[in-house]
CSV table of C-alpha atoms and ligand atoms in Angstrom, one decimal:
chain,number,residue,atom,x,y,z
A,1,UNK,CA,62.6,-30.8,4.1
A,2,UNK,CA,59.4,-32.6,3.9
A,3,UNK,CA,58.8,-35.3,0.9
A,4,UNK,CA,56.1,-36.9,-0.7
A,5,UNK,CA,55.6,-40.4,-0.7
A,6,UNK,CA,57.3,-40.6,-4.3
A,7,UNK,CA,60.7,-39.4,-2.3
A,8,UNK,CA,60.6,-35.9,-4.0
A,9,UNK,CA,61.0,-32.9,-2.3
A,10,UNK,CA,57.8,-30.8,-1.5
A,11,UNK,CA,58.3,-27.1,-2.8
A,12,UNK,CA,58.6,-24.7,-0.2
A,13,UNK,CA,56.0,-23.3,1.6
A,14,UNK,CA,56.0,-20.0,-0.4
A,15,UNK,CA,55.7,-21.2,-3.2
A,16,UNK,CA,52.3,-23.0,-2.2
A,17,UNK,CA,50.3,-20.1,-3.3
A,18,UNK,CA,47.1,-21.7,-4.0
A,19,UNK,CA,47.1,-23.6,-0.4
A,20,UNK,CA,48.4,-20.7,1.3
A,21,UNK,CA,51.8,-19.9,3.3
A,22,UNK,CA,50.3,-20.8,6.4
A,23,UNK,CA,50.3,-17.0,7.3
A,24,UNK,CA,46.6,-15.5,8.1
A,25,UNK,CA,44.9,-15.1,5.3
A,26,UNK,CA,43.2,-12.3,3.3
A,27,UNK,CA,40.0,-11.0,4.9
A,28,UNK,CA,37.1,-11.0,2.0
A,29,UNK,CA,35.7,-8.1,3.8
A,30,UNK,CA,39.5,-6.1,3.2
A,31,UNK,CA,39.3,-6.4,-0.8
A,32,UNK,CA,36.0,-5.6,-0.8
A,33,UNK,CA,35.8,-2.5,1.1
A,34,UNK,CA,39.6,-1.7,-0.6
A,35,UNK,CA,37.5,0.9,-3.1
A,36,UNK,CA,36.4,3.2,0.2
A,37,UNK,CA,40.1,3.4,1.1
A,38,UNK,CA,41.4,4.2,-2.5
A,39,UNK,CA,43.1,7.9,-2.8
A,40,UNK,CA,40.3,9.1,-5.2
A,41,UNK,CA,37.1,7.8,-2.7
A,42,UNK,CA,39.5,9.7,-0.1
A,43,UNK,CA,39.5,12.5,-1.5
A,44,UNK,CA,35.9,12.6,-3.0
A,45,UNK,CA,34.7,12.2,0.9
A,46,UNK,CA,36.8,15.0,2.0
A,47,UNK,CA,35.3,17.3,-0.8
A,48,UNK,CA,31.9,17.5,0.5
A,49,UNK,CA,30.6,20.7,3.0
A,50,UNK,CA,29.6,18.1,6.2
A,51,UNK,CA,26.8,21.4,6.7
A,52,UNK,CA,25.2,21.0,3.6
A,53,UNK,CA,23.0,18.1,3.0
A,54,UNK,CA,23.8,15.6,0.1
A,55,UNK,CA,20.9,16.1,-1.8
A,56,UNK,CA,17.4,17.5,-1.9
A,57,UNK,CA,14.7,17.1,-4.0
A,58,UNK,CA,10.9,16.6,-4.7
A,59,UNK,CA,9.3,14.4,-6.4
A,60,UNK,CA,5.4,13.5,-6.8
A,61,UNK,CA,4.4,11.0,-4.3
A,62,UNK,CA,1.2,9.3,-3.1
A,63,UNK,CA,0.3,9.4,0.9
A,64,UNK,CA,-0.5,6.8,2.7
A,65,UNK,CA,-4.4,7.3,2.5
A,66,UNK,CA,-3.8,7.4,-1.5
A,67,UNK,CA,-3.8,11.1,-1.9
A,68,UNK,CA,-1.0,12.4,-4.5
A,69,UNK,CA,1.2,14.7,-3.1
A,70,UNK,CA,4.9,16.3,-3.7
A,71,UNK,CA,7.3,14.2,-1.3
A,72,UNK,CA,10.6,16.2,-0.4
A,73,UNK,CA,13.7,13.7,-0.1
A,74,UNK,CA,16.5,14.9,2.0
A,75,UNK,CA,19.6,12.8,1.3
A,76,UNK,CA,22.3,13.7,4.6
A,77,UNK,CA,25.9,13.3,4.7
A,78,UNK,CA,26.2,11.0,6.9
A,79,UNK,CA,29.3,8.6,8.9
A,80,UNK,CA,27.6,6.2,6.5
A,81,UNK,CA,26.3,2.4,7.5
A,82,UNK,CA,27.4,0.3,10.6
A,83,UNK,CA,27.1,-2.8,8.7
A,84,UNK,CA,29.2,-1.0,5.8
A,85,UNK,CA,32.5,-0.4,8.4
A,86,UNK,CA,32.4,-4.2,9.7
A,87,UNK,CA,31.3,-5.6,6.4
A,88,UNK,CA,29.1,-4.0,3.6
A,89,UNK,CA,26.4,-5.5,1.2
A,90,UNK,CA,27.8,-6.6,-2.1
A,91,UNK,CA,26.3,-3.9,-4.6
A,92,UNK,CA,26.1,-0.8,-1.7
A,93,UNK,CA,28.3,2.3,-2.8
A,94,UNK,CA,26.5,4.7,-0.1
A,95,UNK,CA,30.5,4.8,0.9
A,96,UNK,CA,31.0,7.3,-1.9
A,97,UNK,CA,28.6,9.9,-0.5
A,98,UNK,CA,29.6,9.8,3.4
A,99,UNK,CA,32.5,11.0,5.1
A,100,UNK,CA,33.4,9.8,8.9
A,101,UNK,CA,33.7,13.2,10.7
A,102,UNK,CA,29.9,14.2,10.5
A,103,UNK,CA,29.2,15.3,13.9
A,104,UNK,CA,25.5,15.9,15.3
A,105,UNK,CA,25.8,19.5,14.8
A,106,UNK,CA,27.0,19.2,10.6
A,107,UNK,CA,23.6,17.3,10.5
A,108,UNK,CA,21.8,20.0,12.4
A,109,UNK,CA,23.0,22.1,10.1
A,110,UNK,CA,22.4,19.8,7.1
A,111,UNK,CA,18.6,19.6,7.9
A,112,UNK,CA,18.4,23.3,8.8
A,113,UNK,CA,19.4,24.3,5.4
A,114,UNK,CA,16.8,21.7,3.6
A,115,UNK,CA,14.3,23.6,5.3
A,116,UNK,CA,15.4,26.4,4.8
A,117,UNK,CA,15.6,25.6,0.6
A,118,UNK,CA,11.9,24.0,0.9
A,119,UNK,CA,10.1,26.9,2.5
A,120,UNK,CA,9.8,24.4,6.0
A,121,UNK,CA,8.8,21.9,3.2
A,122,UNK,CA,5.5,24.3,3.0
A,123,UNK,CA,4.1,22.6,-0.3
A,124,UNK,CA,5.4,19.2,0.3
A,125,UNK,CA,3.1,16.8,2.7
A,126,UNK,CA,5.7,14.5,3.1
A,127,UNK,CA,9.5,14.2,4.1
A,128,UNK,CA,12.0,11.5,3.3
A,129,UNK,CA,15.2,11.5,5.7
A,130,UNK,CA,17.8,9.3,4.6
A,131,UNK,CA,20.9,9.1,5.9
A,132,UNK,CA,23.1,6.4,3.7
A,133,UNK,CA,22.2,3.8,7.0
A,134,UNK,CA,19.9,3.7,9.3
A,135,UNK,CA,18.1,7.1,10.9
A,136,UNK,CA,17.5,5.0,14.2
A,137,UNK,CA,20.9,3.7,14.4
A,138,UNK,CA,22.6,5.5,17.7
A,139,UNK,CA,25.9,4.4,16.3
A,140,UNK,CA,25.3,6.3,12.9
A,141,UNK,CA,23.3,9.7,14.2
A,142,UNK,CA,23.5,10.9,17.3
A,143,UNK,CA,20.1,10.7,19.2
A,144,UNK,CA,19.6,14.0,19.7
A,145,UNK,CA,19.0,14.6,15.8
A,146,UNK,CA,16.8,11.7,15.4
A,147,UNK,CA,14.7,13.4,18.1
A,148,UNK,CA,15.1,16.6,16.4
A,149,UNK,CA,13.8,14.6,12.9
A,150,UNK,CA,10.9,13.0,14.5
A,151,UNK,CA,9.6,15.8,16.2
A,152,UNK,CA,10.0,18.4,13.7
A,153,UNK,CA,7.9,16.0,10.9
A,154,UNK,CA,5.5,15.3,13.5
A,155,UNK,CA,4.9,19.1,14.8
A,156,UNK,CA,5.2,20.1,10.9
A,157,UNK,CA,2.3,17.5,10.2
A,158,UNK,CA,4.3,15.9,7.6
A,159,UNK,CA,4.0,12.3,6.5
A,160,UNK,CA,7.9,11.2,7.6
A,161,UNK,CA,9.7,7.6,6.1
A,162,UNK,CA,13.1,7.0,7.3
A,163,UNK,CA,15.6,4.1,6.3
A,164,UNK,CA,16.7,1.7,9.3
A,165,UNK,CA,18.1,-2.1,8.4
A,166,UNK,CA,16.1,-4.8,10.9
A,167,UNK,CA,18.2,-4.6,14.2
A,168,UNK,CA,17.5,-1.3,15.1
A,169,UNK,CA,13.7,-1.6,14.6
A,170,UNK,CA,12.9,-3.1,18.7
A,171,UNK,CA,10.3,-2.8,20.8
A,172,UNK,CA,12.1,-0.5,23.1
A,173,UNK,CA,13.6,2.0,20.3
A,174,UNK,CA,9.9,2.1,18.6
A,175,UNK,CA,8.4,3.4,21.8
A,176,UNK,CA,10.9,6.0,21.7
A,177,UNK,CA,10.1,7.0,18.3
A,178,UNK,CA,6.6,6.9,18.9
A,179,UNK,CA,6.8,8.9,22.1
A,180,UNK,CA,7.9,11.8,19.7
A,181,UNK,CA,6.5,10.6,15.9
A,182,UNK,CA,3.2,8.2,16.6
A,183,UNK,CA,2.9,7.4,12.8
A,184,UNK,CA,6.1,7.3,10.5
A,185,UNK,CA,7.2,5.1,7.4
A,186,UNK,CA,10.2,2.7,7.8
A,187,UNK,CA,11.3,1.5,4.6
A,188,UNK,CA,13.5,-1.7,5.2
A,189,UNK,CA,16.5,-2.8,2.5
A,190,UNK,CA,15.7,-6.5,2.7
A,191,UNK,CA,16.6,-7.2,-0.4
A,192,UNK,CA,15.5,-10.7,-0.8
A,193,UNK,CA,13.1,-12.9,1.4
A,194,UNK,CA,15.3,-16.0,0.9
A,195,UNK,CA,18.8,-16.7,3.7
A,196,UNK,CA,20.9,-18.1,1.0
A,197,UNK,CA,20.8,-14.8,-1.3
A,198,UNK,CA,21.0,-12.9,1.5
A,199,UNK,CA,24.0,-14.3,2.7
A,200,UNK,CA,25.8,-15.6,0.0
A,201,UNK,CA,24.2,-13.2,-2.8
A,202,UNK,CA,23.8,-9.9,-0.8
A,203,UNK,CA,26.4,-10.3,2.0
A,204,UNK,CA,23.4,-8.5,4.4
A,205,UNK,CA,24.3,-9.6,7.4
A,206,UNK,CA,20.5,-10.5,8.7
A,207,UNK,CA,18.0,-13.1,7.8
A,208,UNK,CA,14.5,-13.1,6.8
A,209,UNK,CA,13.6,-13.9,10.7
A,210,UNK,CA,15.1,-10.7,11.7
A,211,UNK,CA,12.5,-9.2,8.7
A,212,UNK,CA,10.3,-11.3,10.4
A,213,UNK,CA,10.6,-9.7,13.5
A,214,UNK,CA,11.1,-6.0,12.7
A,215,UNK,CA,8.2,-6.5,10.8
A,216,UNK,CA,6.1,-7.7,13.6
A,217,UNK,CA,7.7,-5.1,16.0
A,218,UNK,CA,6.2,-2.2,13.4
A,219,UNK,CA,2.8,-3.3,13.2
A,220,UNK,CA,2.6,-3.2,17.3
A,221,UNK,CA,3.9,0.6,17.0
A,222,UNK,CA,1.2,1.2,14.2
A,223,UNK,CA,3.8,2.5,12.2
A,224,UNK,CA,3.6,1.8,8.0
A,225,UNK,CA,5.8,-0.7,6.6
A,226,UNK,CA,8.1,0.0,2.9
A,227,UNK,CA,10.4,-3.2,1.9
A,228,UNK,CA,12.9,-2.8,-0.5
A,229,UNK,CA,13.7,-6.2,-2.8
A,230,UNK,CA,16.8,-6.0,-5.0
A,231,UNK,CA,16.1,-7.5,-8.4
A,232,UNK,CA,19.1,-9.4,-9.7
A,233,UNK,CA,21.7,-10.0,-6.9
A,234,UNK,CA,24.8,-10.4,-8.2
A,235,UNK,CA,26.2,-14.2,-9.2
A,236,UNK,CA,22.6,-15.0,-9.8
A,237,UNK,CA,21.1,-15.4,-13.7
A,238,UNK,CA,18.0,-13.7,-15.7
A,239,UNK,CA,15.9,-16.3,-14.9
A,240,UNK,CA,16.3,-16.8,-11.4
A,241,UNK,CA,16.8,-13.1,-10.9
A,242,UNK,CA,12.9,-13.3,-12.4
A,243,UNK,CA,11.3,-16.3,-10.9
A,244,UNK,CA,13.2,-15.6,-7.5
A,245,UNK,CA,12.0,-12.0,-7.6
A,246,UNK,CA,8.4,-12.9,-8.3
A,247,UNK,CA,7.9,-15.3,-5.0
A,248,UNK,CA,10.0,-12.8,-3.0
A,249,UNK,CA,7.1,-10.0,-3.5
A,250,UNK,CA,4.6,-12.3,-3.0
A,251,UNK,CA,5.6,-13.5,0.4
A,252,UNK,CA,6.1,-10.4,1.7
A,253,UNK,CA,3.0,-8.2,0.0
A,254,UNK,CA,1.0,-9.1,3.0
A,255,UNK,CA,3.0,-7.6,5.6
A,256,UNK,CA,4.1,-4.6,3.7
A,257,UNK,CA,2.1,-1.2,3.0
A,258,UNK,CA,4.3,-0.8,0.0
A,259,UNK,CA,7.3,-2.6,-1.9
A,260,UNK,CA,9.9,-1.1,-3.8
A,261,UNK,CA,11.9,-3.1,-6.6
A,262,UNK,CA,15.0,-2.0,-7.3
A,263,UNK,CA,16.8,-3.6,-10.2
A,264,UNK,CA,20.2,-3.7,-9.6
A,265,UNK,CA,22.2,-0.9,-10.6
A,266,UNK,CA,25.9,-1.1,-10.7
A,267,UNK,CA,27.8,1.7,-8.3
A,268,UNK,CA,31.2,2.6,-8.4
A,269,UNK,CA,33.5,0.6,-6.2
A,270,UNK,CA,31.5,-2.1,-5.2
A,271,UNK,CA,31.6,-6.1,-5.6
A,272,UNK,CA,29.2,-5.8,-8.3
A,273,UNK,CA,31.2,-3.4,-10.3
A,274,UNK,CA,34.1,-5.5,-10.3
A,275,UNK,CA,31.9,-8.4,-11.8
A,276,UNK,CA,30.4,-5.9,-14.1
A,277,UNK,CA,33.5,-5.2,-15.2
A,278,UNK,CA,34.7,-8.8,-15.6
A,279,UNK,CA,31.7,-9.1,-17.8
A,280,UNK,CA,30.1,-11.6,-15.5
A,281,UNK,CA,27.4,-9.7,-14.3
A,282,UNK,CA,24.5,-7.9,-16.6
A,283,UNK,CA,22.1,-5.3,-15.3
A,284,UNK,CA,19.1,-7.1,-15.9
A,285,UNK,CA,17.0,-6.9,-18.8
A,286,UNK,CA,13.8,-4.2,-18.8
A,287,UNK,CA,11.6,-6.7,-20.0
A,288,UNK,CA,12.5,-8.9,-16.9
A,289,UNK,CA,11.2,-6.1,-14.9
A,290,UNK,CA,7.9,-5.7,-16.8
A,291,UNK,CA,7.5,-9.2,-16.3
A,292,UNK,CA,7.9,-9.5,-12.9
A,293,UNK,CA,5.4,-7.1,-12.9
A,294,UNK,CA,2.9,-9.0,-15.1
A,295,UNK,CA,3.5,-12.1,-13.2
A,296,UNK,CA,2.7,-10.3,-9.5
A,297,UNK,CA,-0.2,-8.2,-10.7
A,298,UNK,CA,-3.0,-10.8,-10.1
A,299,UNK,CA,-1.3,-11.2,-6.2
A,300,UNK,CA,-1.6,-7.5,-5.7
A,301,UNK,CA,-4.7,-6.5,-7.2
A,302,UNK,CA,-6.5,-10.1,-6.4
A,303,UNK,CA,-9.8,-8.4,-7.8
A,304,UNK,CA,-8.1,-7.0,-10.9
A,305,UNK,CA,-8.3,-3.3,-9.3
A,306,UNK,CA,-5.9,-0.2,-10.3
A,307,UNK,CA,-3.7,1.7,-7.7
A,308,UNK,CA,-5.7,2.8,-5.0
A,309,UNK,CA,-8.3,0.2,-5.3
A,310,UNK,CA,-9.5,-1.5,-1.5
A,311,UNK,CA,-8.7,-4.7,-2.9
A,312,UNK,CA,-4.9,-3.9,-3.2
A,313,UNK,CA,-2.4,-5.9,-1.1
A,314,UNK,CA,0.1,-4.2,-0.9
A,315,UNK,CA,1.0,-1.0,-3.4
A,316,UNK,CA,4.6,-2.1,-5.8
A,317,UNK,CA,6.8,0.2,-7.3
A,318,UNK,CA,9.7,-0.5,-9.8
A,319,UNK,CA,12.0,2.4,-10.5
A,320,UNK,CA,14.6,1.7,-12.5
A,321,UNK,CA,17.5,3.8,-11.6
A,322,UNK,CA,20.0,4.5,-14.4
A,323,UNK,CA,17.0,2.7,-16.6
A,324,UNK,CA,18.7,2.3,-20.2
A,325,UNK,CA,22.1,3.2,-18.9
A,326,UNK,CA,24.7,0.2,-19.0
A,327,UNK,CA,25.3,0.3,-15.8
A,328,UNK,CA,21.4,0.2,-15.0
A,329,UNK,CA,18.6,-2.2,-16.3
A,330,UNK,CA,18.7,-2.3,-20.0
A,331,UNK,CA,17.5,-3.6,-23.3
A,332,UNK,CA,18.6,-3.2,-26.4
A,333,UNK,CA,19.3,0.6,-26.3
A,334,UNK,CA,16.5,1.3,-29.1
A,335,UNK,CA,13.7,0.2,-26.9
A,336,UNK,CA,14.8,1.2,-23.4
A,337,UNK,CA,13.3,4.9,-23.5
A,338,UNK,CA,9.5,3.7,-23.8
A,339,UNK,CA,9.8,0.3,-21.4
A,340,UNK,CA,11.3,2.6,-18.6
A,341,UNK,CA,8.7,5.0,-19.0
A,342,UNK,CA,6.0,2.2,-19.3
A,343,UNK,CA,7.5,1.0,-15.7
A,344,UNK,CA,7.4,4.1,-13.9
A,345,UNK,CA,3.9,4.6,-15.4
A,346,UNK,CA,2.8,1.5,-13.1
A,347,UNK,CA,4.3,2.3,-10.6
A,348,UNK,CA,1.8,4.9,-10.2
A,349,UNK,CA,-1.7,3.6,-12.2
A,350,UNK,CA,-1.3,0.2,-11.0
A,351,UNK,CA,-2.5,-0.5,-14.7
A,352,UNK,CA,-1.2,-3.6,-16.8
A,353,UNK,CA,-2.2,-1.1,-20.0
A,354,UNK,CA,0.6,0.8,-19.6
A,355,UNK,CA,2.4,-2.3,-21.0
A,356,UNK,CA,0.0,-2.6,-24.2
A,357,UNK,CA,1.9,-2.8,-27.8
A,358,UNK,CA,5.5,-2.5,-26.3
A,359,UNK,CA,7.8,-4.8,-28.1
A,360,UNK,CA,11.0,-4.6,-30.0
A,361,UNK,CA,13.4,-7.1,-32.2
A,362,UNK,CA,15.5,-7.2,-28.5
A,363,UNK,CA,12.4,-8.7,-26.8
A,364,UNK,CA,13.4,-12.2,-28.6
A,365,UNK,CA,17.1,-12.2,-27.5
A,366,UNK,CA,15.8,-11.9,-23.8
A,367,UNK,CA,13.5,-15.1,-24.1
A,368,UNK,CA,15.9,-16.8,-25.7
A,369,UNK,CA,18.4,-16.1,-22.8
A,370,UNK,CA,16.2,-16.8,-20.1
A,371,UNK,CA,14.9,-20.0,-21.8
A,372,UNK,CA,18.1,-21.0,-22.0
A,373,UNK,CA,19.0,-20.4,-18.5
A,374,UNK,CA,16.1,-22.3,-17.0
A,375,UNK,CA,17.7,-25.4,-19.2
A,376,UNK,CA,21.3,-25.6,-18.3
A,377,UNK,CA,23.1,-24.6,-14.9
A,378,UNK,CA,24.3,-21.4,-15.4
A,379,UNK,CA,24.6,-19.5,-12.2
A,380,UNK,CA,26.2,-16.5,-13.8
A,381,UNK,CA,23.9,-16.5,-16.5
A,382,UNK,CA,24.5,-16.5,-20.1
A,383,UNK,CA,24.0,-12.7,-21.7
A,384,UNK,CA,26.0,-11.6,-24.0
A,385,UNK,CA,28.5,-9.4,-23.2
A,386,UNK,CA,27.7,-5.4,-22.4
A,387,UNK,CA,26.5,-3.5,-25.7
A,388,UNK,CA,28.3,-0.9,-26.9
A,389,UNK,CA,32.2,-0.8,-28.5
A,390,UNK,CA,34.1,-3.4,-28.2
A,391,UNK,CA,37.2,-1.1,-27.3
A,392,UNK,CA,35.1,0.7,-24.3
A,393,UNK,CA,34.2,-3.0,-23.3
A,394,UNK,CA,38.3,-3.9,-22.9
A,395,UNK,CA,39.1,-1.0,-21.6
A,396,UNK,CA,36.3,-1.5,-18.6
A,397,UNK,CA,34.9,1.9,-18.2
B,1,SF4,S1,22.7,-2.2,5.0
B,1,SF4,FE1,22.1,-0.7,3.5
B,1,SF4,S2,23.5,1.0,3.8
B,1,SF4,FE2,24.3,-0.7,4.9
B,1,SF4,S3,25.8,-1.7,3.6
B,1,SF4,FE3,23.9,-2.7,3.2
B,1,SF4,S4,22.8,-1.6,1.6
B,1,SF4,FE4,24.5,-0.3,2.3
B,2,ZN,ZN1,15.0,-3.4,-27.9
């Protein structure tokens, strides 16, 4: 039996719990992606018609010349993400909506029957496939349907925007898609233009170089550029969710037609949830979000200009999904009905006025918390814990 120098015995090896048993250990990846294997995600996956799309719906959208328009978005059920069955992103729950026995003809099917709702998408000028991954991704869809995709936007004269993560985005798979599509969207989930949220925060499984790179590959090809930016990663605080999320749009304004801000919103099942739960996490703060917005207006509109205007840089949305909900960005609950609207107002006037006179007792609280935080190292931040009862609260829901 092995001792210590003092002559005692050592305890036995199973009893060294917090060194390990010397068996292999846990894989991260296996508690995290637990939820997707869970009887109830089972069974929810199993639940859903593979021919029948996920969702469609329109919504009113702006081309890329700056004409509105109504935009049709065609969720599909999908085998979900590559990156999701070797690893995942921390706050992803596309899990819930796919199911792995999609075969090419289900999504054959799926897109027939969104035509088929829209009329051929008649009063809609443009189309939004996405496909809970990445519609390039020969792994996820078979190629024959993202022929079948291209083409049919293309011959429909329909502005298209798929999803795709970096990797899929060469040189030799855009001359493909351009061979059949010359001029589509491809809206990119970076999520952050920093390597140490991405990999620690985000768990994305590329860097910004590989941004870098798609990025450069896209512009070659002619083809129109959306970035995604996730505001408030998990394990990060208000005010480096805010100051973080700031020099993130700025750096990548220039090389994207348009960026989406998505404040974090917490999905069942995921990393995030779990933290959310554990009250160490909050959704961030709708006053956060307007002032990212304040702060970045200048660096998008350099001449002061609306939406639309020639100076523009890039054009920035923030929609904040499940705005006012606990689970999505939130104030105090009084205020959150007007501040989300006063967002999604922006997002299409590019106007700072939409924010004129908004304020509420909560607004306070939220300085006071992100002063704070900029004073003291607090890496999981220091709000208070969720609103609402305290008996929903212990009971996690
Ligand atoms: S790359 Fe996108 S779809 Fe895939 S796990 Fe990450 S967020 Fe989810
Ligand atoms: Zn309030």
């Amino acid at each position: 039996m092995p001792t210590e120098a003092c002559g005692e015995p050592m305890p036995a090896p199973t009893t060294l719990s917090l060194l390990g048993t010397g068996k292999k250990g846990l894989r991260i990846h296996d508690l995290v992606k637990a939820p997707a294997n869970t009887p109830w995600a089972k069974e929810k996956q199993q639940s859903w018609d593979a021919s029948e799309p996920a969702t469609v719906y329109t919504t009113p959208e702006v081309l890329a010349d700056g004409t509105p328009c109504e935009a049709v978005t065609v969720i599909l059920r999908t085998k979900g993400c590559h990156w999701w069955w070797s690893s995942g992103c921390t706050f992803c729950g596309y899990f819930n909506d796919t199911r792995d026995d999609v075969t090419g003809d289900d999504l054959h099917a799926q897109w027939e029957a969104a035509k088929t709702r829209f009329d051929r998408f008649a009063n809609q000028a443009m189309v939004k496939v996405y496909t809970s991954g990445s519609l390039l991704e020969d792994r996820e869809i078979p190629v024959a349907f993202q022929e079948t995709v291209l083409r049919d936007c293309h011959e429909l004269g329909k502005e298209l925007v798929v999803e795709s993560r970096c990797e899929q985005l060469t040189e030799e798979k855009l001359a493909w898609a351009t061979s059949l599509n010359p001029s589509f969207t491809v809206a990119i989930g970076l999520e952050a233009y920093d390597d140490e949220v991405l990999r620690f925060h985000v768990n994305k499984g590329f860097s910004t170089a590989s941004w870098d790179r798609a990025v450069s590959n896209l512009e070659r090809f002619g083809l129109r550029i959306k970035t995604y930016l996730m505001f408030k990663p998990p394990f990060m605080n208000e005010a480096d969710a805010l100051d973080h999320c700031v020099t993130w749009v700025k750096a990548v304004a220039e090389r994207s037609d348009e960026i989406s801000v998505n404040p974090m919103n917490i999905q069942r099942g995921t990393v995030i949830d779990r933290l959310h739960r554990h009250d160490e996490y909050r959704p961030p703060w709708l006053w956060s979000l307007m002032e990212m917005i304040k702060q970045t207006h200048a660096f998008i509109h350099p001449n002061g200009g609306v939406n639309g205007g020639e100076d523009q840089v890039s054009r920035l949305i923030v929609h904040p999904t499940a705005g006012g909900k606990i689970r999505g960005s939130h104030n105090c609950g009084s205020c959150d009905g007007e501040v989300v609207a006063a967002i999604e107002r922006y997002a299409v006037s590019g106007d700072l006025m939409e924010f004129h006179g908004l304020d509420c007792s909560c607004r306070a609280v939220w300085e006071n918390e992100v002063f704070l935080e900029r004073q003291l190292p607090l890496p999981l931040g220091l709000s208070k814990p969720r609103r609402g009862r305290v008996v929903d609260r212990l009971r996690s829901p």
